[in-house]
Amino acid sequence: MNRHVPVLLADGRAQWLLLTTPLRQALESQRCTAQVVRSEEIAETARLVETASAYKVVIVNLLYPSPGREDRLEPRGLEIIATIRSRERLADSQHPALVIALLQSAGDDDLERRAKGAGADKVLRWSELAPRTAGIKRLAKVIHDELSRRELIPLALDLEESDEPGVLTVIDDVGRPNLCLLIVDLAADLAEHRVERAKLGYVAPGASGAHVLRADLTMANGLQRTWLLKLSDKRKILKRELANARHVGGAYGSNLIIGYLSRHPVSHAGWHAIAMAFAADAVTLRSWLCDPRSAGQVPGVLSALFLGHGLARPYGRSTLAAERAIDAFFLPAFRRNRVRQAVAQLRPLLSETRAARVDNPGEIVQAIGAFVRYGRILGVEPDRCPGRLRTVAQHADLHGGNVLVLQEQHPQPCVVDLASHRSQHWAMDVARFTTDIVMRCLDPLAEGHFWDRWPAWRTTLGLLSRFEAIPDDPRNPAAVAALRWVVEQRPALLPLMAEEQRWQWHAALVEQLLRAACREELPTPKRVLGLVGAYDQLVLAEAAMGKLSVAF
Ligand SMILES: Nc1ncnc2c1ncn2[C@@H]1O[C@H](COP(=O)(O)OP(=O)(O)O)[C@@H](O)[C@H]1O
Ligand SMILES: [Mg+2]
């Protein structure tokens, strides 16, 4: 099969004389060879479509002059479309032609419906193809993409076979032709050479539900490019990620953010894609902090991540919102429901002697329930929680999977996944970041599934939240170094936390720990730590507010 596209133009009007050559050229720039045959007479067109199945594309004008009454137009193009389709049915054709119907004026919805009913794949208006617009180019692209999807022409790039289950899942979901078309469209935006071959590898399922792939591309001039390709059926999320990356770009140092390759997501058949350069020698901060050898380099990497032109730069520039501070910590309904399920599932482990062995399980469950349902912080009703909400610009999904460490001469951090970047409560980024380290980087392997280290995790969490010295832990030197760094850098990371606002830091940890308790991919002891840790933070938040009322 070759990329030859024979097109039958069933339209007698002289305008097409102007467009035949541009259409052929536009198809050629889609790397097809094209032959455009014009048929003026309706009888001749009928004969052509009756006898020849050689046309992969038929463009049909719908309105023809009525025989004998040249001034009256009749929708005789509908007959042509019906003939093509009935012929294909009779021949049991596996590869039906692409039929595009042309309307002369806008607003003829009835005719559009009838054309689709007769079997037209697409209905266009003549005005959309005006010579000075990009209409013909768009038409050629529609033709090319649709013929690729129908396998009427070979795909524009060679997608290497893979037996990696992750890649096969994506091909199943997105479809091989759409995947190729998405890559071709992303490359077209780059004004580089065209992509000739692509080899895909699976990176991660992605927390957002997007598919994240590594694409090794060979360009026509022999150059190699490696992209991180993110595919999603939700265009809005990808669009927001690109828009945020553009806005945010200037706020941080240029080394901190990996640039995206295009300004807009490209789309095919309900799937959308964006791409950025692939950081080849990078690991996530999560896995970097699980490696004891990283310990000595932790302060340098975290300083580059947060300080100077890093993430903490805007943390001191706050905006006073209309809401109360406590409103920032209410969980949305679906999360409240998930916390309720997690409590029901994990409750037996709270007092169990082989598990957490806490002596007040009833109190813990009740306190979490009252916080989640009413925003109550132990004995303090939400109305009595002091302060208005102050927001600052934050990453807003700052966990160790969204920070990469580039393994250069000196390890260098960079931030990915800016889809959530926004103004939010000043303590949230740091609460999310530290909770993630405790949950994923303290005893990350088999140990995380056992209970012997559980009391130590709880203690560490308590010390961290009070900004007290965290003892050495030879098993987790890098994670402990990271938590110590956060304790030391409190003024830079939480510049808005004066004594009156301290309860809000604890409340932010409550919110993050409850979210962690719901994450089924975490080991059960860590999820239980989420519940008990949240309770401990409620106690600290209440105490912090108690001190205030004494002081007043
Ligand atoms: N530019 C990149 N180079 C290498 N790996 C990356 C890059 N961007 C993301 N990753 C990896 O892919 C994972 C998922 O990407 P991310 O953008 O966070 O997707 P999601 O929004 O679905 O969480 C990251 O945790 C990281 O491991
Ligand atoms: Mg992510």
XYZ file of C-alpha atoms and ligand atoms in Angstrom:
580
model
C 0.000 0.000 0.000
C 1.322 3.428 -0.875
C 0.397 6.915 0.201
C -1.421 7.647 -3.033
C -4.683 9.532 -2.702
C -7.007 9.553 -5.693
C -9.694 12.194 -5.158
C -12.901 12.516 -7.144
C -14.306 16.018 -7.180
C -17.950 15.800 -8.043
C -18.685 19.431 -8.647
C -19.293 21.215 -11.883
C -18.583 24.749 -10.781
C -15.705 26.687 -12.200
C -14.410 27.607 -8.732
C -12.889 24.183 -8.411
C -10.557 24.885 -11.263
C -8.859 27.296 -8.877
C -8.662 24.787 -6.090
C -7.693 21.544 -7.792
C -3.987 22.305 -7.884
C -3.817 23.768 -4.325
C -5.584 20.642 -3.018
C -3.111 18.384 -4.772
C -0.204 20.415 -3.421
C -1.646 20.474 0.083
C -1.975 16.690 -0.007
C 1.594 16.463 -1.212
C 2.755 18.468 1.775
C 1.040 15.793 3.872
C 3.480 13.456 2.170
C 0.869 11.886 -0.109
C 0.849 11.670 -3.847
C -2.495 12.892 -5.075
C -4.526 12.696 -8.220
C -7.558 14.952 -8.373
C -10.188 14.056 -10.976
C -12.998 16.507 -11.616
C -16.344 15.376 -12.819
C -18.735 18.132 -13.906
C -21.823 16.301 -15.000
C -23.924 14.548 -12.476
C -24.574 11.664 -14.901
C -20.861 11.203 -15.455
C -20.222 11.284 -11.692
C -22.894 8.647 -11.140
C -21.248 6.451 -13.759
C -17.795 6.962 -12.225
C -18.856 6.016 -8.730
C -20.910 3.052 -10.021
C -18.013 1.525 -11.854
C -14.855 2.634 -10.095
C -13.893 1.994 -6.514
C -10.483 3.527 -7.039
C -11.342 6.788 -5.259
C -10.313 6.978 -1.638
C -11.912 10.392 -1.317
C -15.023 11.764 -2.961
C -15.902 15.419 -2.521
C -19.511 15.984 -3.542
C -21.262 19.223 -4.180
C -24.786 18.770 -2.830
C -26.727 21.227 -4.996
C -26.964 20.833 -8.772
C -29.111 22.765 -11.253
C -32.338 20.951 -11.921
C -32.588 19.523 -15.481
C -34.468 21.956 -17.663
C -34.661 24.605 -14.916
C -31.066 25.840 -14.676
C -32.015 28.553 -12.172
C -33.324 26.011 -9.655
C -30.973 23.968 -7.507
C -31.719 20.469 -6.293
C -29.792 18.397 -3.753
C -28.802 15.798 -6.330
C -25.443 15.254 -4.641
C -27.355 13.152 -2.099
C -27.997 10.543 -4.815
C -24.273 10.299 -5.502
C -23.477 9.736 -1.845
C -26.211 7.083 -1.574
C -24.865 5.349 -4.702
C -21.322 5.233 -3.302
C -22.492 3.746 -0.041
C -24.814 1.169 -1.557
C -22.079 0.077 -3.920
C -19.706 -0.369 -0.973
C -22.331 -2.395 0.878
C -22.859 -4.652 -2.117
C -19.120 -5.189 -2.502
C -18.833 -5.710 1.271
C -16.007 -3.196 1.228
C -13.696 -3.155 4.264
C -12.352 0.282 3.358
C -15.172 2.700 2.637
C -14.192 5.912 0.859
C -14.072 9.203 2.700
C -17.067 11.187 1.493
C -17.098 14.937 2.064
C -20.251 16.850 1.132
C -20.084 20.531 0.256
C -22.800 23.001 1.146
C -22.993 26.294 -0.679
C -24.251 28.421 2.143
C -24.355 28.376 5.885
C -27.404 27.533 7.887
C -28.795 24.708 5.829
C -29.060 22.328 8.740
C -31.658 20.156 7.083
C -29.463 19.477 4.060
C -26.494 18.822 6.316
C -28.532 16.240 8.213
C -29.711 14.605 5.003
C -26.141 14.417 3.666
C -24.980 12.686 6.837
C -28.011 10.398 6.660
C -27.051 9.441 3.090
C -23.552 8.520 4.302
C -21.361 11.628 4.117
C -18.532 11.545 6.651
C -18.193 15.274 6.833
C -20.128 18.279 5.600
C -18.175 21.440 4.773
C -19.252 24.846 3.540
C -17.864 26.124 0.332
C -16.833 29.353 2.087
C -14.531 27.336 4.375
C -12.408 26.537 1.334
C -11.997 30.092 0.048
C -8.609 30.417 -1.681
C -7.188 32.981 0.682
C -7.990 31.055 3.866
C -6.148 28.020 5.166
C -9.226 26.008 4.247
C -7.633 23.846 1.578
C -4.718 23.009 3.860
C -7.177 22.042 6.564
C -9.153 19.941 4.090
C -5.979 18.132 3.027
C -5.172 17.451 6.674
C -8.680 16.148 7.368
C -8.309 13.866 4.344
C -4.862 12.678 5.372
C -5.767 12.030 9.009
C -9.010 10.272 8.214
C -7.431 8.043 5.547
C -4.690 7.138 8.057
C -7.282 6.222 10.681
C -9.137 4.066 8.164
C -5.902 2.463 7.090
C -6.507 3.566 3.519
C -2.976 4.948 3.447
C 0.060 3.824 5.493
C 0.823 5.825 8.632
C 3.072 8.849 8.230
C 5.634 7.436 10.647
C 6.977 4.065 11.478
C 5.957 3.105 15.004
C 8.268 0.392 16.294
C 6.610 -2.728 17.647
C 6.720 -3.035 21.393
C 5.687 -5.788 23.747
C 5.823 -3.596 26.828
C 2.422 -3.940 28.518
C 2.263 -0.218 29.349
C 2.835 0.756 25.714
C 0.347 -1.841 24.489
C -2.253 -0.427 26.884
C -1.785 3.031 25.411
C -2.028 1.679 21.849
C -5.234 -0.126 22.826
C -6.676 3.000 24.404
C -5.629 5.639 21.897
C -5.362 3.565 18.722
C -2.188 3.193 16.686
C -3.154 5.663 13.924
C -4.208 8.340 16.439
C -0.988 7.894 18.369
C 1.060 8.414 15.192
C -1.046 11.392 14.143
C -0.593 13.004 17.566
C 3.198 12.618 17.335
C 3.252 13.962 13.774
C 1.172 16.985 14.790
C 3.359 17.748 17.802
C 6.444 17.573 15.575
C 4.812 19.823 12.978
C 4.515 22.542 15.632
C 8.249 22.479 16.115
C 9.165 23.544 12.565
C 11.840 20.904 12.679
C 12.318 18.006 10.341
C 9.512 15.517 10.148
C 9.482 12.441 12.320
C 10.280 9.241 10.493
C 10.336 6.641 13.244
C 9.161 6.459 16.843
C 9.953 4.031 19.613
C 7.806 4.235 22.715
C 8.519 3.325 26.318
C 6.208 3.554 29.288
C 7.118 6.003 32.055
C 4.246 6.154 34.487
C 0.492 5.891 34.662
C 0.571 9.502 35.893
C -1.298 10.646 38.974
C -3.671 12.669 36.797
C -4.821 9.578 34.893
C -2.862 10.657 31.825
C -0.587 8.195 30.044
C 3.033 9.270 30.270
C 5.409 7.853 27.651
C 8.967 8.248 26.563
C 9.196 8.653 22.784
C 12.528 8.133 21.033
C 12.164 9.767 17.658
C 14.268 9.560 14.545
C 13.846 12.615 12.353
C 14.072 12.618 8.554
C 17.540 14.164 8.674
C 18.748 11.351 10.940
C 18.736 13.397 14.166
C 17.403 11.794 17.324
C 14.994 13.452 19.734
C 13.621 12.102 22.991
C 10.308 13.424 24.258
C 8.175 12.927 27.265
C 4.742 12.455 25.782
C 1.638 12.969 27.884
C -1.656 11.708 26.514
C -5.053 12.283 28.020
C -8.703 12.252 27.035
C -9.127 15.441 29.079
C -7.909 18.357 27.010
C -8.599 20.881 29.756
C -5.979 19.407 32.095
C -3.237 19.410 29.459
C -4.165 22.895 28.346
C -3.970 24.157 31.904
C -0.579 22.487 32.350
C 0.801 24.296 29.297
C -0.762 27.611 30.239
C 0.566 27.354 33.804
C 4.042 26.465 32.565
C 4.001 29.628 30.447
C 2.773 31.902 33.235
C 4.884 30.326 35.912
C 8.009 30.131 33.773
C 9.099 33.663 34.587
C 8.517 33.378 38.331
C 11.169 30.711 38.859
C 14.707 30.222 37.627
C 14.876 28.871 34.099
C 16.686 25.702 35.202
C 13.849 24.685 37.461
C 11.241 24.014 34.803
C 11.542 21.839 31.709
C 10.038 23.663 28.753
C 7.161 22.207 26.759
C 7.504 21.734 23.058
C 4.214 23.240 21.949
C 1.879 25.999 23.083
C -1.312 23.978 22.656
C -2.262 20.349 23.038
C -2.797 18.530 19.749
C -5.937 16.438 19.408
C -7.191 13.420 17.488
C -10.403 11.507 17.884
C -10.930 12.507 21.507
C -7.280 12.111 22.559
C -4.967 14.995 23.362
C -1.190 15.209 23.710
C 1.570 17.496 24.898
C 5.320 16.906 24.906
C 8.467 18.122 26.581
C 12.132 17.203 26.351
C 12.783 13.957 28.203
C 15.186 14.277 31.093
C 17.172 11.160 30.351
C 19.343 10.880 33.444
C 16.687 11.923 35.890
C 15.030 10.133 38.775
C 12.108 11.354 40.807
C 12.948 13.094 44.062
C 11.012 10.274 45.741
C 13.362 7.596 44.540
C 16.406 9.828 44.976
C 15.530 10.328 48.659
C 15.170 6.566 49.095
C 18.828 6.148 48.156
C 21.173 6.515 51.166
C 23.931 7.790 48.859
C 21.964 10.980 48.214
C 22.103 12.085 51.869
C 25.066 14.449 51.560
C 23.602 16.201 48.542
C 20.123 16.751 49.946
C 20.646 20.308 51.286
C 22.095 21.444 47.945
C 19.236 19.971 45.908
C 16.493 21.266 48.207
C 18.074 24.714 48.350
C 18.080 24.826 44.542
C 14.458 23.642 44.532
C 13.062 26.152 47.032
C 15.456 29.017 47.697
C 16.767 31.816 45.465
C 14.675 31.692 42.318
C 13.016 28.483 43.536
C 9.535 27.492 44.597
C 9.560 29.392 47.906
C 10.213 32.709 46.211
C 6.541 33.747 46.115
C 5.616 32.125 49.459
C 5.880 35.443 51.291
C 3.733 37.434 48.858
C 0.260 36.767 50.089
C -3.228 37.856 49.176
C -5.936 38.141 51.777
C -9.014 36.233 50.634
C -12.620 36.698 51.704
C -12.847 33.229 53.260
C -11.859 32.134 56.746
C -8.523 30.317 57.110
C -10.305 27.146 58.249
C -12.164 26.996 54.912
C -8.878 26.059 53.210
C -8.845 22.717 54.994
C -12.316 21.421 54.213
C -12.174 18.365 52.025
C -14.468 18.134 49.008
C -17.381 15.699 49.310
C -15.757 12.842 47.404
C -12.669 13.020 49.600
C -14.779 13.111 52.755
C -16.390 9.943 51.533
C -13.013 8.343 50.874
C -11.762 9.279 54.349
C -14.883 7.687 55.823
C -14.161 4.487 53.893
C -10.494 4.527 54.951
C -11.476 4.954 58.617
C -13.944 2.058 58.366
C -11.316 -0.142 56.722
C -8.349 0.733 58.967
C -10.049 1.216 62.318
C -9.451 -2.376 63.545
C -5.697 -1.826 63.158
C -5.567 1.196 65.453
C -5.775 -0.737 68.713
C -4.617 -4.142 67.433
C -1.548 -5.270 69.410
C 0.194 -6.548 66.283
C -0.439 -3.228 64.515
C -0.539 0.386 65.721
C -1.467 -0.374 69.333
C -2.778 3.104 70.187
C -4.704 3.405 73.430
C -7.388 5.871 72.304
C -8.768 4.516 68.990
C -12.311 5.756 69.695
C -11.091 9.292 70.313
C -9.045 9.267 67.104
C -11.941 8.101 64.967
C -14.293 10.609 66.532
C -11.878 13.526 66.144
C -11.270 12.740 62.479
C -15.001 12.366 61.844
C -15.758 15.745 63.464
C -12.991 17.468 61.493
C -14.021 15.968 58.194
C -17.753 16.530 58.689
C -17.897 19.863 60.540
C -14.382 21.336 60.302
C -14.125 21.015 64.084
C -10.583 20.938 65.506
C -11.161 18.762 68.564
C -13.020 21.122 70.916
C -12.830 24.186 68.643
C -15.761 24.865 66.334
C -14.795 26.227 62.899
C -16.353 29.612 63.726
C -13.870 30.018 66.535
C -10.779 29.207 64.478
C -9.077 32.598 64.113
C -7.850 34.323 60.997
C -8.687 34.943 57.385
C -7.320 32.886 54.526
C -4.033 34.075 53.080
C -3.038 32.581 49.755
C 0.260 32.522 47.874
C 1.288 31.193 44.456
C 2.210 27.533 44.806
C 2.879 24.433 42.743
C -0.173 22.921 44.444
C 0.750 19.305 43.739
C 4.193 19.321 45.264
C 5.092 15.705 45.925
C 8.319 13.869 45.239
C 6.984 12.385 41.979
C 6.599 15.859 40.514
C 10.196 16.845 41.226
C 12.967 15.286 39.172
C 16.614 15.159 40.125
C 18.853 15.442 37.096
C 21.995 13.422 37.638
C 24.485 15.862 36.260
C 27.888 16.620 37.678
C 25.975 18.005 40.655
C 22.432 16.733 41.062
C 19.989 19.405 39.943
C 16.256 19.528 40.738
C 13.505 20.460 38.346
C 9.759 20.594 38.665
C 7.225 18.925 36.375
C 3.441 18.722 36.205
C 2.347 22.300 36.631
C -1.294 21.475 35.932
C -2.409 22.466 39.441
C -0.249 25.575 39.939
C -2.364 28.253 41.622
C -2.830 30.505 44.619
C -3.627 28.457 47.693
C -3.177 28.407 51.463
C 0.434 29.292 52.302
C 1.160 26.021 54.166
C -0.116 23.556 51.576
C 2.955 23.022 49.380
C 5.225 22.340 52.346
C 2.607 20.133 54.050
C 2.186 18.105 50.859
C 5.927 17.870 50.295
C 6.830 16.730 53.807
C 3.904 14.308 54.117
C 4.996 12.712 50.855
C 8.550 12.214 52.156
C 7.287 10.585 55.352
C 4.853 8.361 53.452
C 7.091 7.305 50.555
C 10.724 7.769 51.547
C 10.915 6.620 55.183
C 11.470 2.847 55.039
C 10.261 2.655 51.470
C 10.777 -1.008 50.750
C 9.611 -4.084 52.669
C 9.930 -2.274 56.020
C 7.028 -0.054 55.137
C 4.696 -3.055 55.260
C 5.596 -4.015 58.822
C 4.722 -2.394 62.103
C 8.022 -2.343 64.025
C 9.039 1.016 62.607
C 5.588 2.540 62.960
C 6.199 4.318 66.324
C 9.388 5.865 64.894
C 7.474 7.291 61.911
C 4.875 8.792 64.241
C 7.592 10.384 66.352
C 9.367 11.791 63.293
C 6.130 13.290 62.022
C 5.505 14.929 65.394
C 9.026 16.372 65.592
C 8.894 17.652 62.059
C 5.548 19.357 62.618
C 6.901 21.124 65.729
C 10.165 21.992 63.935
C 12.236 20.105 66.473
C 15.462 18.161 65.952
C 14.966 14.888 64.111
C 17.288 12.120 65.340
C 19.619 10.183 63.070
C 18.158 7.190 61.298
C 20.854 5.120 59.600
C 18.287 3.323 57.449
C 16.849 6.530 55.964
C 19.671 9.066 55.873
C 18.504 10.955 52.764
C 14.848 11.217 53.813
C 15.872 12.387 57.290
C 18.281 14.912 55.770
C 15.364 16.283 53.716
C 13.068 16.591 56.732
C 15.843 18.256 58.757
C 16.411 20.710 55.961
C 12.715 21.638 56.055
C 12.925 22.155 59.839
C 15.986 24.410 59.438
C 14.532 26.405 56.588
C 11.178 27.100 58.215
C 11.467 30.908 57.882
C 12.018 30.616 54.127
C 9.446 27.892 53.536
C 6.666 29.182 55.788
C 7.317 32.929 56.019
C 3.684 33.672 56.892
C 3.643 31.405 59.921
C 3.681 33.765 62.870
C 2.556 32.287 66.202
C -1.129 33.178 65.582
C -1.102 31.196 62.347
C 0.719 28.144 63.613
C -2.530 26.163 64.008
C -3.036 26.484 60.251
C 0.224 24.663 59.520
C -0.972 21.778 61.694
C -4.385 21.866 59.999
C -2.690 21.711 56.573
C -0.853 18.585 57.753
C -4.176 17.116 58.965
C -5.610 17.604 55.493
C -2.586 16.045 53.764
C -2.314 13.120 56.179
C -5.990 12.262 55.716
C -5.497 12.265 51.955
C -2.538 9.912 52.404
C -4.674 7.576 54.534
C -6.920 7.103 51.491
C -4.135 6.138 49.066
C -4.493 2.464 48.428
C -1.064 2.172 46.822
C 0.585 2.990 50.175
C 1.430 0.173 52.605
C -1.266 -0.277 55.239
C 0.935 0.842 58.182
C 1.631 4.107 56.359
C -2.092 4.645 55.767
C -2.747 4.086 59.461
C 0.033 6.600 60.137
C -2.029 8.998 58.019
C -5.013 8.629 60.366
C -3.125 8.697 63.660
C -0.787 11.437 62.426
C -3.826 13.519 61.440
C -5.174 13.112 64.971
C -1.819 14.193 66.459
C -1.911 17.302 64.284
C -5.459 18.092 65.415
C -4.166 17.989 68.995
C -1.296 20.336 68.068
C -3.613 22.670 66.151
C -5.996 22.898 69.105
C -3.100 23.519 71.484
C -1.736 26.263 69.213
C -5.128 28.004 69.284
C -5.407 27.481 73.068
C -2.151 29.348 73.620
C -3.543 32.245 71.664
C -6.650 32.630 73.801
C -4.491 32.510 76.959
C -2.282 35.215 75.504
C -5.247 37.454 74.727
N 10.523 15.689 31.279
C 10.556 14.508 31.909
N 11.608 13.687 31.764
C 11.662 12.475 32.376
N 10.670 11.994 33.141
C 9.594 12.754 33.340
C 9.474 14.050 32.742
N 8.285 14.578 33.118
C 7.682 13.655 33.886
N 8.448 12.563 34.037
C 8.106 11.341 34.783
O 6.747 11.020 34.529
C 5.986 10.997 35.728
C 4.592 11.508 35.480
O 4.623 12.790 34.891
P 3.641 13.930 35.387
O 3.826 15.119 34.498
O 3.836 14.160 36.849
O 2.214 13.260 35.093
P 0.860 13.279 35.957
O 0.273 14.641 35.786
O 0.000 12.277 35.335
O 1.252 13.000 37.376
C 6.798 11.833 36.710
O 6.565 11.430 38.036
C 8.217 11.553 36.273
O 8.660 10.335 36.836
Mg 2.544 14.063 38.503
